[in-house]
XYZ file of C-alpha atoms in Angstrom:
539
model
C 56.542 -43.817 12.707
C 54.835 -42.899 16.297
C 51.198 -41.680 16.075
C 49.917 -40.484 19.765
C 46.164 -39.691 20.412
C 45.677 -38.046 23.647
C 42.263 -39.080 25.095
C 40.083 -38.747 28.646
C 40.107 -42.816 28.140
C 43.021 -43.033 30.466
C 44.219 -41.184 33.613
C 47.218 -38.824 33.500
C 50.219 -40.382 32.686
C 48.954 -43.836 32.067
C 48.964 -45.166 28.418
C 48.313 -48.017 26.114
C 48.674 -49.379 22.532
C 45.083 -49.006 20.180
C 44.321 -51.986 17.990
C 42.627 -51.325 14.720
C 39.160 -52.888 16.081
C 39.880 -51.180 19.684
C 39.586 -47.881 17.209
C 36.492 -48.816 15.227
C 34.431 -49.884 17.986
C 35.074 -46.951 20.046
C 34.804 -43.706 18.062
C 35.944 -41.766 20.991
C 39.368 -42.752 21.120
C 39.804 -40.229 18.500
C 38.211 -37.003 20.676
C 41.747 -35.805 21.415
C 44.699 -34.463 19.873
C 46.126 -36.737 17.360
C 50.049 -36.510 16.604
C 51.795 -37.453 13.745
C 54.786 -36.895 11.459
C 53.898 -34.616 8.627
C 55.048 -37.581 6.224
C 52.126 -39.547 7.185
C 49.689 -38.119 5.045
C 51.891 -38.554 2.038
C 51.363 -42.305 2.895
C 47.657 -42.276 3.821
C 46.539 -39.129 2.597
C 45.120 -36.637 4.701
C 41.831 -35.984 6.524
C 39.013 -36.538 4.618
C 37.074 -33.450 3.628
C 34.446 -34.890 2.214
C 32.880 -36.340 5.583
C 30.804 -33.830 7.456
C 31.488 -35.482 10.445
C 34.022 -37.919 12.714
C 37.058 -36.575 10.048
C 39.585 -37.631 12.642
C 37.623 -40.956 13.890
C 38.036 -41.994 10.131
C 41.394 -40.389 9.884
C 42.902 -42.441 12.982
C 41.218 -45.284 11.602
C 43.683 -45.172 8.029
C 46.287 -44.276 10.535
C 45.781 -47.659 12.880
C 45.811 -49.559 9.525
C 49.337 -49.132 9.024
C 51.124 -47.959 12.146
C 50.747 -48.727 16.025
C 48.764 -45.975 17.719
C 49.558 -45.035 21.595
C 47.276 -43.859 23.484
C 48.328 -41.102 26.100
C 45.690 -40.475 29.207
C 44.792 -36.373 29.716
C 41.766 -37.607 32.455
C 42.089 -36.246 35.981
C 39.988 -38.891 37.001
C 37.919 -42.221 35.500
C 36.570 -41.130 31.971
C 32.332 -41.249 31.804
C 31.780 -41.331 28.516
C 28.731 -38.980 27.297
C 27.279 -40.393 23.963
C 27.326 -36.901 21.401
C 23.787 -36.855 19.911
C 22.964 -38.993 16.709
C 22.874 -37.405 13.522
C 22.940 -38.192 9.728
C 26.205 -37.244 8.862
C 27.536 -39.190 12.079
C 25.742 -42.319 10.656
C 26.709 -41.667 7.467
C 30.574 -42.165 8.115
C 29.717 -45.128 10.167
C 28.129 -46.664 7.072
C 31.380 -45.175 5.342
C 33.966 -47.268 7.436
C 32.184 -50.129 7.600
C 32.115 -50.856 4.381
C 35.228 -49.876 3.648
C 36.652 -52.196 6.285
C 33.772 -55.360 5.963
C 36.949 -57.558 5.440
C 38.264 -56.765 8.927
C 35.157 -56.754 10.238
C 34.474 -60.047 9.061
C 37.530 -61.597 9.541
C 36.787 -60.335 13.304
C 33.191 -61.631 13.807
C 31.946 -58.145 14.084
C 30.424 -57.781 10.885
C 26.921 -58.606 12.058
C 26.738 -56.996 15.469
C 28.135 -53.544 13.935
C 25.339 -53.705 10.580
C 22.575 -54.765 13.409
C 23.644 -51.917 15.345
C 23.423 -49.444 12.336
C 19.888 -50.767 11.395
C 19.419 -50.048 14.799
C 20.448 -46.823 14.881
C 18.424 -45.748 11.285
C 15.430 -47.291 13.138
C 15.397 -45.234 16.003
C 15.565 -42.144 13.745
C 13.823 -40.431 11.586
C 16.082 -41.501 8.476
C 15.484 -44.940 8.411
C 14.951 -45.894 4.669
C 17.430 -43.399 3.746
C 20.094 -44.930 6.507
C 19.101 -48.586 5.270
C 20.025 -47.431 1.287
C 22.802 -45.715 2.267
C 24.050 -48.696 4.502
C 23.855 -50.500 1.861
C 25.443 -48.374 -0.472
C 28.600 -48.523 1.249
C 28.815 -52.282 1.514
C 28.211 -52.611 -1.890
C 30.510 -49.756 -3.103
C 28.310 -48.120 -5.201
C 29.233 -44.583 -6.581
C 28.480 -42.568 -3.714
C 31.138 -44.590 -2.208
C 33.788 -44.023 -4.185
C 32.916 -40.121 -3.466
C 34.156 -40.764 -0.005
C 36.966 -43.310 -0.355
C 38.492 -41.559 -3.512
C 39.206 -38.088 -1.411
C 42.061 -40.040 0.115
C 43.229 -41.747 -2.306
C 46.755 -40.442 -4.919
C 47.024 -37.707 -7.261
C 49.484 -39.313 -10.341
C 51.200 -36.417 -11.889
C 53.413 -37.428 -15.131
C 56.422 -36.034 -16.461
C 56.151 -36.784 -19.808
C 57.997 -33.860 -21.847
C 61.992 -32.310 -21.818
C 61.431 -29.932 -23.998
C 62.092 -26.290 -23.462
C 64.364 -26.686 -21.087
C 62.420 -29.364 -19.281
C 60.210 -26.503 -18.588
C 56.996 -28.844 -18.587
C 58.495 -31.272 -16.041
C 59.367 -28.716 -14.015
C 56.038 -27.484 -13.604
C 54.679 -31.217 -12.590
C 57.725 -31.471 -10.239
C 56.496 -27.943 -8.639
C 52.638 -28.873 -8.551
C 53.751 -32.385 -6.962
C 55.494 -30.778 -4.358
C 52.907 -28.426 -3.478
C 50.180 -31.162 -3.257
C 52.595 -33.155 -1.013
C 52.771 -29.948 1.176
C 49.028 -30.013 1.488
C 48.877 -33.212 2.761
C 47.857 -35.404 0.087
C 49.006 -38.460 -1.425
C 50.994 -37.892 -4.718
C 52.743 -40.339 -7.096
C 54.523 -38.921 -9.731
C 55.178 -41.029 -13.059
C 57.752 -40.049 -15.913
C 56.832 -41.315 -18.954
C 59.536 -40.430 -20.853
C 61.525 -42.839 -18.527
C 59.236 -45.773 -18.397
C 57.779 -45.650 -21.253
C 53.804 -45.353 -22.270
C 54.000 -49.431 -21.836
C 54.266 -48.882 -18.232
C 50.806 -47.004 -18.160
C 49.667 -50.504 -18.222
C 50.575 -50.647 -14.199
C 48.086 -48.648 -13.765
C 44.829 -49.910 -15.468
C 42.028 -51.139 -12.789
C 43.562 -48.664 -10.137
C 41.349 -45.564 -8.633
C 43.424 -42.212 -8.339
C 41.986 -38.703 -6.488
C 42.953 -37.559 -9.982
C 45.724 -38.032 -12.359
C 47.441 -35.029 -14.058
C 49.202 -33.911 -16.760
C 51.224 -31.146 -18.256
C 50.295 -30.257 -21.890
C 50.275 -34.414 -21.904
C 49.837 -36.294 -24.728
C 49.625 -39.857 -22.419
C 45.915 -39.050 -22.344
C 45.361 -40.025 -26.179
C 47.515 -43.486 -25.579
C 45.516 -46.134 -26.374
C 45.703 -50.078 -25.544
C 46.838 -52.838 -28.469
C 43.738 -52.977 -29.749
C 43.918 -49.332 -30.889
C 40.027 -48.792 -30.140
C 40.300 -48.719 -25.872
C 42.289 -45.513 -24.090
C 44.027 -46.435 -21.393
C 42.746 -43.855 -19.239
C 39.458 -45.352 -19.934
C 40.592 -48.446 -17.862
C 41.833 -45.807 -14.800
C 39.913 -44.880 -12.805
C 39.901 -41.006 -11.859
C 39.364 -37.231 -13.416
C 41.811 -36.410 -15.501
C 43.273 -32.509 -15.724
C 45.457 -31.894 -18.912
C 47.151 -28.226 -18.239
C 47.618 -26.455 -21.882
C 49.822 -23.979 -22.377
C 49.113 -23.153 -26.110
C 45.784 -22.315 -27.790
C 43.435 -24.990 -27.453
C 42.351 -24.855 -31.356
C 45.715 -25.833 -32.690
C 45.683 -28.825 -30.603
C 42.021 -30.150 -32.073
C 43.578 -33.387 -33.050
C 44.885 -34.046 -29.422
C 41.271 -33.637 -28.340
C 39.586 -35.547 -31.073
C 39.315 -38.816 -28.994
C 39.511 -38.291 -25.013
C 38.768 -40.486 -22.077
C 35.670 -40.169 -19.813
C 35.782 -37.560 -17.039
C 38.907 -35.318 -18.841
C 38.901 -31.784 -17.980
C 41.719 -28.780 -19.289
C 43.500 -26.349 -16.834
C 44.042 -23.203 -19.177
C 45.638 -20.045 -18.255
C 43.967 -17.633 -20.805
C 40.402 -17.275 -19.529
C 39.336 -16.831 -23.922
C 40.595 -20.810 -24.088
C 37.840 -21.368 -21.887
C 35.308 -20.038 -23.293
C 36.736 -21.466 -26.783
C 36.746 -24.658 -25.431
C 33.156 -24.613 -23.792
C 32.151 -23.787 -27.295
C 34.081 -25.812 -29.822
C 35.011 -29.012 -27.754
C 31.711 -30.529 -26.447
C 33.354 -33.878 -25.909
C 35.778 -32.138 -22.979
C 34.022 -32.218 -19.400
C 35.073 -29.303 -18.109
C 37.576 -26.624 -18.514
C 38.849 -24.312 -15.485
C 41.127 -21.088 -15.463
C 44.665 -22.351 -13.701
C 47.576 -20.180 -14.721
C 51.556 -21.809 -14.179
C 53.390 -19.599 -10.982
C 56.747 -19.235 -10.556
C 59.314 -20.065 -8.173
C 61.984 -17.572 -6.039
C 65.726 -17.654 -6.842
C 67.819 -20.177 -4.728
C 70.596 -18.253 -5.037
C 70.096 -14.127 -4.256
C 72.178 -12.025 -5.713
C 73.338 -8.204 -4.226
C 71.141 -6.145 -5.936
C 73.201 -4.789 -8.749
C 71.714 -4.890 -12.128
C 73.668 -5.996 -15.474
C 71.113 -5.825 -17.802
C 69.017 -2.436 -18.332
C 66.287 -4.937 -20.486
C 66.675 -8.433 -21.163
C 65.002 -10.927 -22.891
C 64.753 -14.985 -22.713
C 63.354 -16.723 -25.515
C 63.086 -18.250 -29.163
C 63.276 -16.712 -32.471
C 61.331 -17.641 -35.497
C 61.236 -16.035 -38.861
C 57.663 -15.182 -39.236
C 58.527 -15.196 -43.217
C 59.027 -18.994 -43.184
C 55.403 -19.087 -42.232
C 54.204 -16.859 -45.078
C 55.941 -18.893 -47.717
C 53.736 -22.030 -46.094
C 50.809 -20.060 -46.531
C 52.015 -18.792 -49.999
C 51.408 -22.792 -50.451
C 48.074 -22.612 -49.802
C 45.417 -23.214 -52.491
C 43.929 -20.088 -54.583
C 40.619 -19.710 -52.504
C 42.264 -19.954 -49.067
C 45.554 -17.362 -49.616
C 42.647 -14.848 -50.324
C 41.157 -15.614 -46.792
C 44.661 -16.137 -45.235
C 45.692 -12.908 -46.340
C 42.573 -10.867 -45.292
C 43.058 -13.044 -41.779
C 46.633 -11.120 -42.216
C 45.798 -8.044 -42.116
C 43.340 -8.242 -39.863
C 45.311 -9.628 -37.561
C 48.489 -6.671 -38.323
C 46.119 -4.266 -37.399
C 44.037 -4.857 -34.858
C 46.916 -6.547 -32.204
C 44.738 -6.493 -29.602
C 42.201 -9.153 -30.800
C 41.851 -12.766 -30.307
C 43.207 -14.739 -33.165
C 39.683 -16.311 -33.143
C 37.914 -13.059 -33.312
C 40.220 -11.787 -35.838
C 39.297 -15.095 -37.591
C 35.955 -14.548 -36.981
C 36.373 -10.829 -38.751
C 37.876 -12.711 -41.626
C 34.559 -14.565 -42.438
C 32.642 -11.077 -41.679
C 34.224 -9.552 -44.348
C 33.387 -12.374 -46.810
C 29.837 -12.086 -45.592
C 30.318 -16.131 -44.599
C 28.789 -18.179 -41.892
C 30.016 -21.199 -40.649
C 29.164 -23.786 -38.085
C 30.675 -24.051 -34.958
C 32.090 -27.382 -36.145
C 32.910 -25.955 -39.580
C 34.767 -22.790 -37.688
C 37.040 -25.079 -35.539
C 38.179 -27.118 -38.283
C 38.999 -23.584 -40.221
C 40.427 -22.096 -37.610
C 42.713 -24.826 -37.087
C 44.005 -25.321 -40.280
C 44.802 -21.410 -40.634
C 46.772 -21.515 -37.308
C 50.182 -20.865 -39.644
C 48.592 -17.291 -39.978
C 48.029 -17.263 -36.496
C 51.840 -18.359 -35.411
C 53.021 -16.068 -38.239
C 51.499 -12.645 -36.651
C 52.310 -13.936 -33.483
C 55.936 -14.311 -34.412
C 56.113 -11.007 -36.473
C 55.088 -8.772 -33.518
C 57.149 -10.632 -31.157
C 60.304 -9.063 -34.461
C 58.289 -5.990 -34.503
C 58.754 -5.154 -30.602
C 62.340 -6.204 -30.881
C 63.052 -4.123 -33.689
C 61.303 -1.113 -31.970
C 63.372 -0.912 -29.220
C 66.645 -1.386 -30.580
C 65.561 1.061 -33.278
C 64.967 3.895 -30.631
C 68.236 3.366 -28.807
C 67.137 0.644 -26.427
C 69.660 -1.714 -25.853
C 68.670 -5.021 -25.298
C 70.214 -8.459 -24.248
C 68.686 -11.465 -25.844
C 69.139 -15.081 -24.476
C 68.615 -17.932 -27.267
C 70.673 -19.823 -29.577
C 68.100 -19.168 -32.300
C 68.549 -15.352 -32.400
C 71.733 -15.965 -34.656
C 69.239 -16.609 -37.125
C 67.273 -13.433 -36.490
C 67.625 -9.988 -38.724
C 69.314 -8.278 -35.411
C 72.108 -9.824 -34.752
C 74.764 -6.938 -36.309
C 72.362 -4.339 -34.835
C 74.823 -2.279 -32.185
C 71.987 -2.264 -29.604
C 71.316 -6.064 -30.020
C 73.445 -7.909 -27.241
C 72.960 -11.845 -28.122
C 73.676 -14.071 -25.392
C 73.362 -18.298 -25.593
C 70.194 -20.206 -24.195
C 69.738 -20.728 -20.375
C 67.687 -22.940 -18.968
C 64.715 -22.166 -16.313
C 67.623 -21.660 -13.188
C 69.668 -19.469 -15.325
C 67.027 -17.544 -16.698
C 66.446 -16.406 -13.079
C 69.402 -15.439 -12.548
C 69.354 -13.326 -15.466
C 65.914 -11.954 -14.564
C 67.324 -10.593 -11.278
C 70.253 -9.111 -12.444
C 68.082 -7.006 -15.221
C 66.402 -3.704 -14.045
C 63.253 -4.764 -16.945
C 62.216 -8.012 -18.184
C 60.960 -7.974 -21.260
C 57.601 -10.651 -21.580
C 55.851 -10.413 -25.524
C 52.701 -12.977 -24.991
C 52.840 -15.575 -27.098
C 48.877 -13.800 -29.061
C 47.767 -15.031 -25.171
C 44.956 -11.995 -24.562
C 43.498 -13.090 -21.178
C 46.654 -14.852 -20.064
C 49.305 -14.968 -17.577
C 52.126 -17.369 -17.746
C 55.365 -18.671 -16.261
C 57.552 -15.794 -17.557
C 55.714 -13.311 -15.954
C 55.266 -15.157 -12.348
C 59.413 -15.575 -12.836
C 59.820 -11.987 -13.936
C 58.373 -10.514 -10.521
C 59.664 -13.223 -8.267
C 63.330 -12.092 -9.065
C 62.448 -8.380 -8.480
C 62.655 -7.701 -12.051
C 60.266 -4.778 -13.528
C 57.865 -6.877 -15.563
C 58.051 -5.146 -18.906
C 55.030 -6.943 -20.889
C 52.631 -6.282 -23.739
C 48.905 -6.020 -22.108
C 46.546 -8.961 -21.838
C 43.612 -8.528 -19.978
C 44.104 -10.719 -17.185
C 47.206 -8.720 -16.495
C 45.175 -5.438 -16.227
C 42.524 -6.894 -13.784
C 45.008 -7.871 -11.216
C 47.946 -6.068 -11.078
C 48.315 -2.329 -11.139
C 50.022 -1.354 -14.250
C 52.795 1.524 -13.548
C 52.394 0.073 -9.836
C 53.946 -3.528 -10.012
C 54.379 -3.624 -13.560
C 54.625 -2.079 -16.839
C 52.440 -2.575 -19.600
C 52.340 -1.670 -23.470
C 50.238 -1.223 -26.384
C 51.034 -3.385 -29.580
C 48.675 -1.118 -31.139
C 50.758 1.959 -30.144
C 54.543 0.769 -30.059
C 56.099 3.505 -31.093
C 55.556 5.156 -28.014
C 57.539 2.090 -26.381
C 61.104 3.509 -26.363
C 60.181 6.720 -24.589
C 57.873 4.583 -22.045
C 61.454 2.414 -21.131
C 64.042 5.551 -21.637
C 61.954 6.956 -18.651
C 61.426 4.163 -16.927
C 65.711 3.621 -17.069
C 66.182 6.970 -15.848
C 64.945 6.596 -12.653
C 65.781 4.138 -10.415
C 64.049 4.576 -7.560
C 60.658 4.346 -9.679
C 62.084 0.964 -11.005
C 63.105 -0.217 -7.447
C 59.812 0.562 -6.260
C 57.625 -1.167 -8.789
C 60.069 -4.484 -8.487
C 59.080 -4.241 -4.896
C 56.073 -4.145 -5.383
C 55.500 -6.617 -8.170
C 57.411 -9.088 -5.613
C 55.178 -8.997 -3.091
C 52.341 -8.945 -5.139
C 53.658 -12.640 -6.857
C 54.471 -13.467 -3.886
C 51.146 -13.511 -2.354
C 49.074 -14.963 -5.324
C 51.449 -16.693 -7.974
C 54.033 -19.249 -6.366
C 53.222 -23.119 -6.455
C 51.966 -23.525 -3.508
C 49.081 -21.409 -4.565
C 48.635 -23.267 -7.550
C 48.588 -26.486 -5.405
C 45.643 -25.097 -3.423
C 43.627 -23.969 -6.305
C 44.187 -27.216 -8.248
C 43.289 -29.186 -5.171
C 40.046 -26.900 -4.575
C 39.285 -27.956 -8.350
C 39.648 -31.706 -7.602
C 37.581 -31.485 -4.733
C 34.842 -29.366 -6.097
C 34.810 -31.380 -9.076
C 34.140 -34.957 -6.903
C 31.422 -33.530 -5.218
C-alpha cells in the first residue's frame, strides 16, 4: 500500500522514504497533501476528529506505523522552515502522541529529550500546570486519554439474528458498510456463527463502540453468571430496537455500563427516559432502506400490494380470556380503549385504562403493568392491521398479499384477496416496484418510521401508510405519500379508487417520494447520524 506526502522538505522532483521517528520529530513532514488508498482507513481508522489540531501530523503518524511513507519534494528552492505559533491544542496532541507511542520513544532514546522539551514548552507558556497534568495524563493513560485514542479505534457490529428474512442482519451488514464508507474502522462479528463463547475474544479489548441490532449478546453473561461480558469490553454500547421498548423490560433488567438504545419511534424515547433509569441514553435513529439492484421498466403489476405476517388477533383474546378475574376487567377496558381511540399510544391508552379506575401507580409499578398487558397491546395491533385489510377488499380494492401465514387468515376465499408466498427483503423490492401503492399498517408505532416505508419510496412505489406523526412532520402527505386515518377507515377505499384512477397523480407522488428517501433515508445517512452519535457521545 503506497502512502505519498508531498512536502516543501525536498526540492521538486527529489524524494525520500519517512521513518516513523523521522515523522514524530518533525511535525512538518505532514504540511502537505497526504495520499492514500481509500482502504487505509478501514485498517487505521481515519483522521482523528477529536484533536483540535495537527489531525494529519497524528494521522501520518498511524499511517508510518504500518506502511512505508514517501516523501515527494513540491519546494522550488531549499525549504526554511517557519515554526507556526504555540498553542494549547498544538501541545495537547503532542502530549497525545507521545504517550501513545512512549514504547517507541523509549526503545529510541528519545523519551527524555521529547518530555524535557514538552515541559519546556508548558514553561514558556502561560499553561504550565495545566500542560504538566495533561502531560502526564497521557503517559499514564488516564481517561482523557482514552477520549483521544478511542476515536480511532473499531466499531464491532454483530449479526446475531436470521429471523424475518435475515432482515436484522441485513441492517448490520448495511450500517457496516456505511461506516466503512466513512472511513472508519469496522469489524463485524456473527454470533449466530461463532457462537456467544467467542465473545470471550473480545474481553480486555477497547472498541469506538460496539453495536447491535435488537441484540440480545448484550445480556450474555460470563460462567459465573454474576459478570456481563460487555462489562469486561471496553466501549459504548448502542442496541437498535425495533419493537416497543416496554415489552422487552426483561432484556433491560440487567445491562452493562455505558449501554445506550437507537429507537425509531421518538414516544420509545421518551418511554425509556422515564421507565428505564438504568439505560444511559436513548437517541432517535430510524432503519433506511436500500435501492433495487435490479430496475425494472416501469410497468406496474400490482394496483396495491402488501408484504407481511398474519396473526389472528383472536388467539390473543383467548390468552387474555386466561387472565385472572381482576385483570380481564382492566384488560378489557384497555380494549376498548384502545378500539377506539387508534390514534393513541398503547401507553397512553394504558394510562386511560387506570384513569378510568381512578388508579395511580408508580412509575415502576406502571412498567411492570404495562408489560404484562402487552397481549392487549399485540392483540389491537393485530386486529387493525385485519380491520384495514378487510376494508379494502370490502370496498372493491383488490389487493395482493405476500406471506405464507395469510392461508391462515379469514380472507383467503375473498375474490379481491390475491395471496401470494413469502419473499424475502430482495424480492419484496421487486414487488414494491412493480406495485403502483404499497400498502405499510405500523406495527401501533405512532412517532415512527421504519424499514418498509424507506423500501416503499426507494422503489418508486406510492407509500400507502396509516399516519404516525413522524411521518406527517417530514414528508408531505398527498405530495410524496399517502396517508390514512385508522380512526376514519371507511373513507379508505374512495381515498385509493381515486388515487388508481389517475396515473399521472400516482407517478408524480412516487417521484417525489423517491427523491425525498433518497436524500434523507438510505444507509449511508444512517451511517453518518450513528457516527455523529458515537462521537458526540465520547466527548
Amino acid at each position: 500500500m503506497e502512502v505519498i506526502c508531498y512536502t516543501k522538505h525536498l526540492l521538486a522532483g527529489e524524494e525520500c522514504t519517512l521513518s516513523f521517528m523521522d515523522i514524530f520529530l518533525d511535525d512538518t513532514w505532514a504540511e502537505g497533501d497526504i495520499r492514500y488508498p481509500e482502504a487505509l482507513c478501514a485498517e487505521i481508522g481515519c483522521k482523528n476528529t477529536v484533536l483540535q489540531e495537527k489531525k494529519d501530523y497524528e494521522f501520518l503518524l498511524r499511517i508510518a506505523k504500518c506502511y512505508p511513507v514517501r516523501a515527494i519534494g513540491t519546494g522550488t528552492e531549499e525549504y526554511s522552515c517557519i515554526l507556526p505559533e504555540d498553542n494549547w491544542e498544538s501541545f495537547r496532541t503532542d502530549c497525545y502522541v507521545t504517550g501513545k507511542y512512549q514504547r517507541e520513544l523509549l526503545d529510541s532514546g528519545y523519551f527524555d529529550p521529547v518530555v524535557a522539551a514538552l515541559l519546556e514548552r508548558a514553561a514558556a507558556s502561560q499553561y504550565w500546570e495545566s500542560g504538566a497534568a495533561w502531560l502526564e495524563k497521557m503517559i499514564g493513560h488516564a481517561p482523557e486519554y482514552y477520549v483521544i485514542d478511542d476515536n480511532t479505534r473499531p466499531i464491532l457490529v454483530y449479526k446475531t439474528n436470521g429471523i424475518a428474512y435475515n432482515l436484522l442482519n441485513i441492517f448490520a451488514e448495511e450500517l457496516a458498510h456505511s461506516l466503512l464508507l466513512l472511513g472508519q474502522r469496522v469489524e463485524v462479528f456473527d454470533v449466530q456463527e461463532e457462537g456467544t463463547q467467542a465473545l470471550t475474544r473480545f474481553i480486555g479489548m477497547r472498541f469506538k463502540a460496539v453495536i447491535g441490532i435488537q441484540s440480545y449478546v448484550f445480556m450474555v453473561m460470563m460462567l459465573d453468571e454474576v459478570t456481563l461480558i460487555h462489562d469486561l469490553i471496553t466501549g459504548p454500547k448502542y442496541n437498535m430496537i425495533l419493537d416497543h421498548p416496554a415489552f422487552l423490560k426483561e432484556a433491560f433488567s440487567s445491562v452493562p455500563k455505558d449501554y445506550h438504545l437507537l429507537l425509531h419511534d421518538r414516544d420509545y424515547l421518551v418511554y425509556v427516559d422515564r421507565y428505564f433509569k438504568n439505560i444511559g441514553r436513548s437517541y432517535h435513529f430510524s432503519p433506511a432502506g436500500v435501492i433495487p439492484d435490479k430496475l425494472y421498466d416501469g410497468k406496474k403489476k400490482y394496483n396495491i400490494s402488501f408484504i407481511g405476517t398474519y396473526h389472528d388477533y383472536r388467539e390473543r383474546l383467548s390468552v387474555i380470556k386466561g387472565y385472572g378475574r381482576k385483570n380481564r376487567f382492566f384488560a378489557a377496558r384497555y380494549i376498548r380503549i384502545m378500539r377506539r381511540n387508534p390514534n393513541l399510544t398503547a401507553e397512553s391508552a394504558f394510562q386511560k385504562m387506570l384513569d378510568y379506575y381512578g388508579l395511580q401507580v408508580s412509575d415502576e409499578v406502571f412498567c411492570d403493568s404495562f408489560n404484562e398487558f402487552r397481549q392487549v397491546s399485540y392483540c389491537i395491533m393485530l386486529y387493525y392491521r385485519e380491520k384495514v385489510i378487510r376494508t379494502l377488499l370490502d370496498g372493491g380494492i383488490r389487493i395482493d398479499v405476500f406471506g405464507d401465514t395469510w392461508k391462515e387468515s379469514p380472507f383467503i376465499e375473498h375474490e379481491n384477496f390475491i395471496h401470494h408466498p413469502s419473499v424475502n427483503v430482495e424480492k419484496s423490492l421487486e414487488v414494491m416496484q412493480r406495485s403502483k401503492l404499497s400498502l405499510n399498517i405500523m406495527s401501533w408505532h405512532k412517532d415512527g418510521f421504519t424499514e418498509r416505508t424507506a423500501h416503499a419510496l426507494l422503489c418508486r412505489s406510492v407509500l400507502l401508510s396509516d399516519k404516525s406523526t413522524y411521518l406527517m412532520e417530514n414528508f408531505r402527505n398527498g405530495e410524496e405519500l399517502i396517508l390514512f386515518d385508522l380512526e376514519r377507515l371507511e373513507e379508505l377505499p374512495r381515498l385509493v379508487k381515486s388515487l388508481l384512477a389517475d396515473g399521472a397523480k400516482l407517478e408524480k407522488i412516487a417521484e417525489r417520494g423517491f427523491e425525498k428517501a433518497l436524500q434523507e433515508h438510505l444507509w449511508k445517512h444512517r451511517g453518518e447520524e450513528l457516527l455523529s452519535i458515537i462521537e458526540g457521545n465520547e466527548q
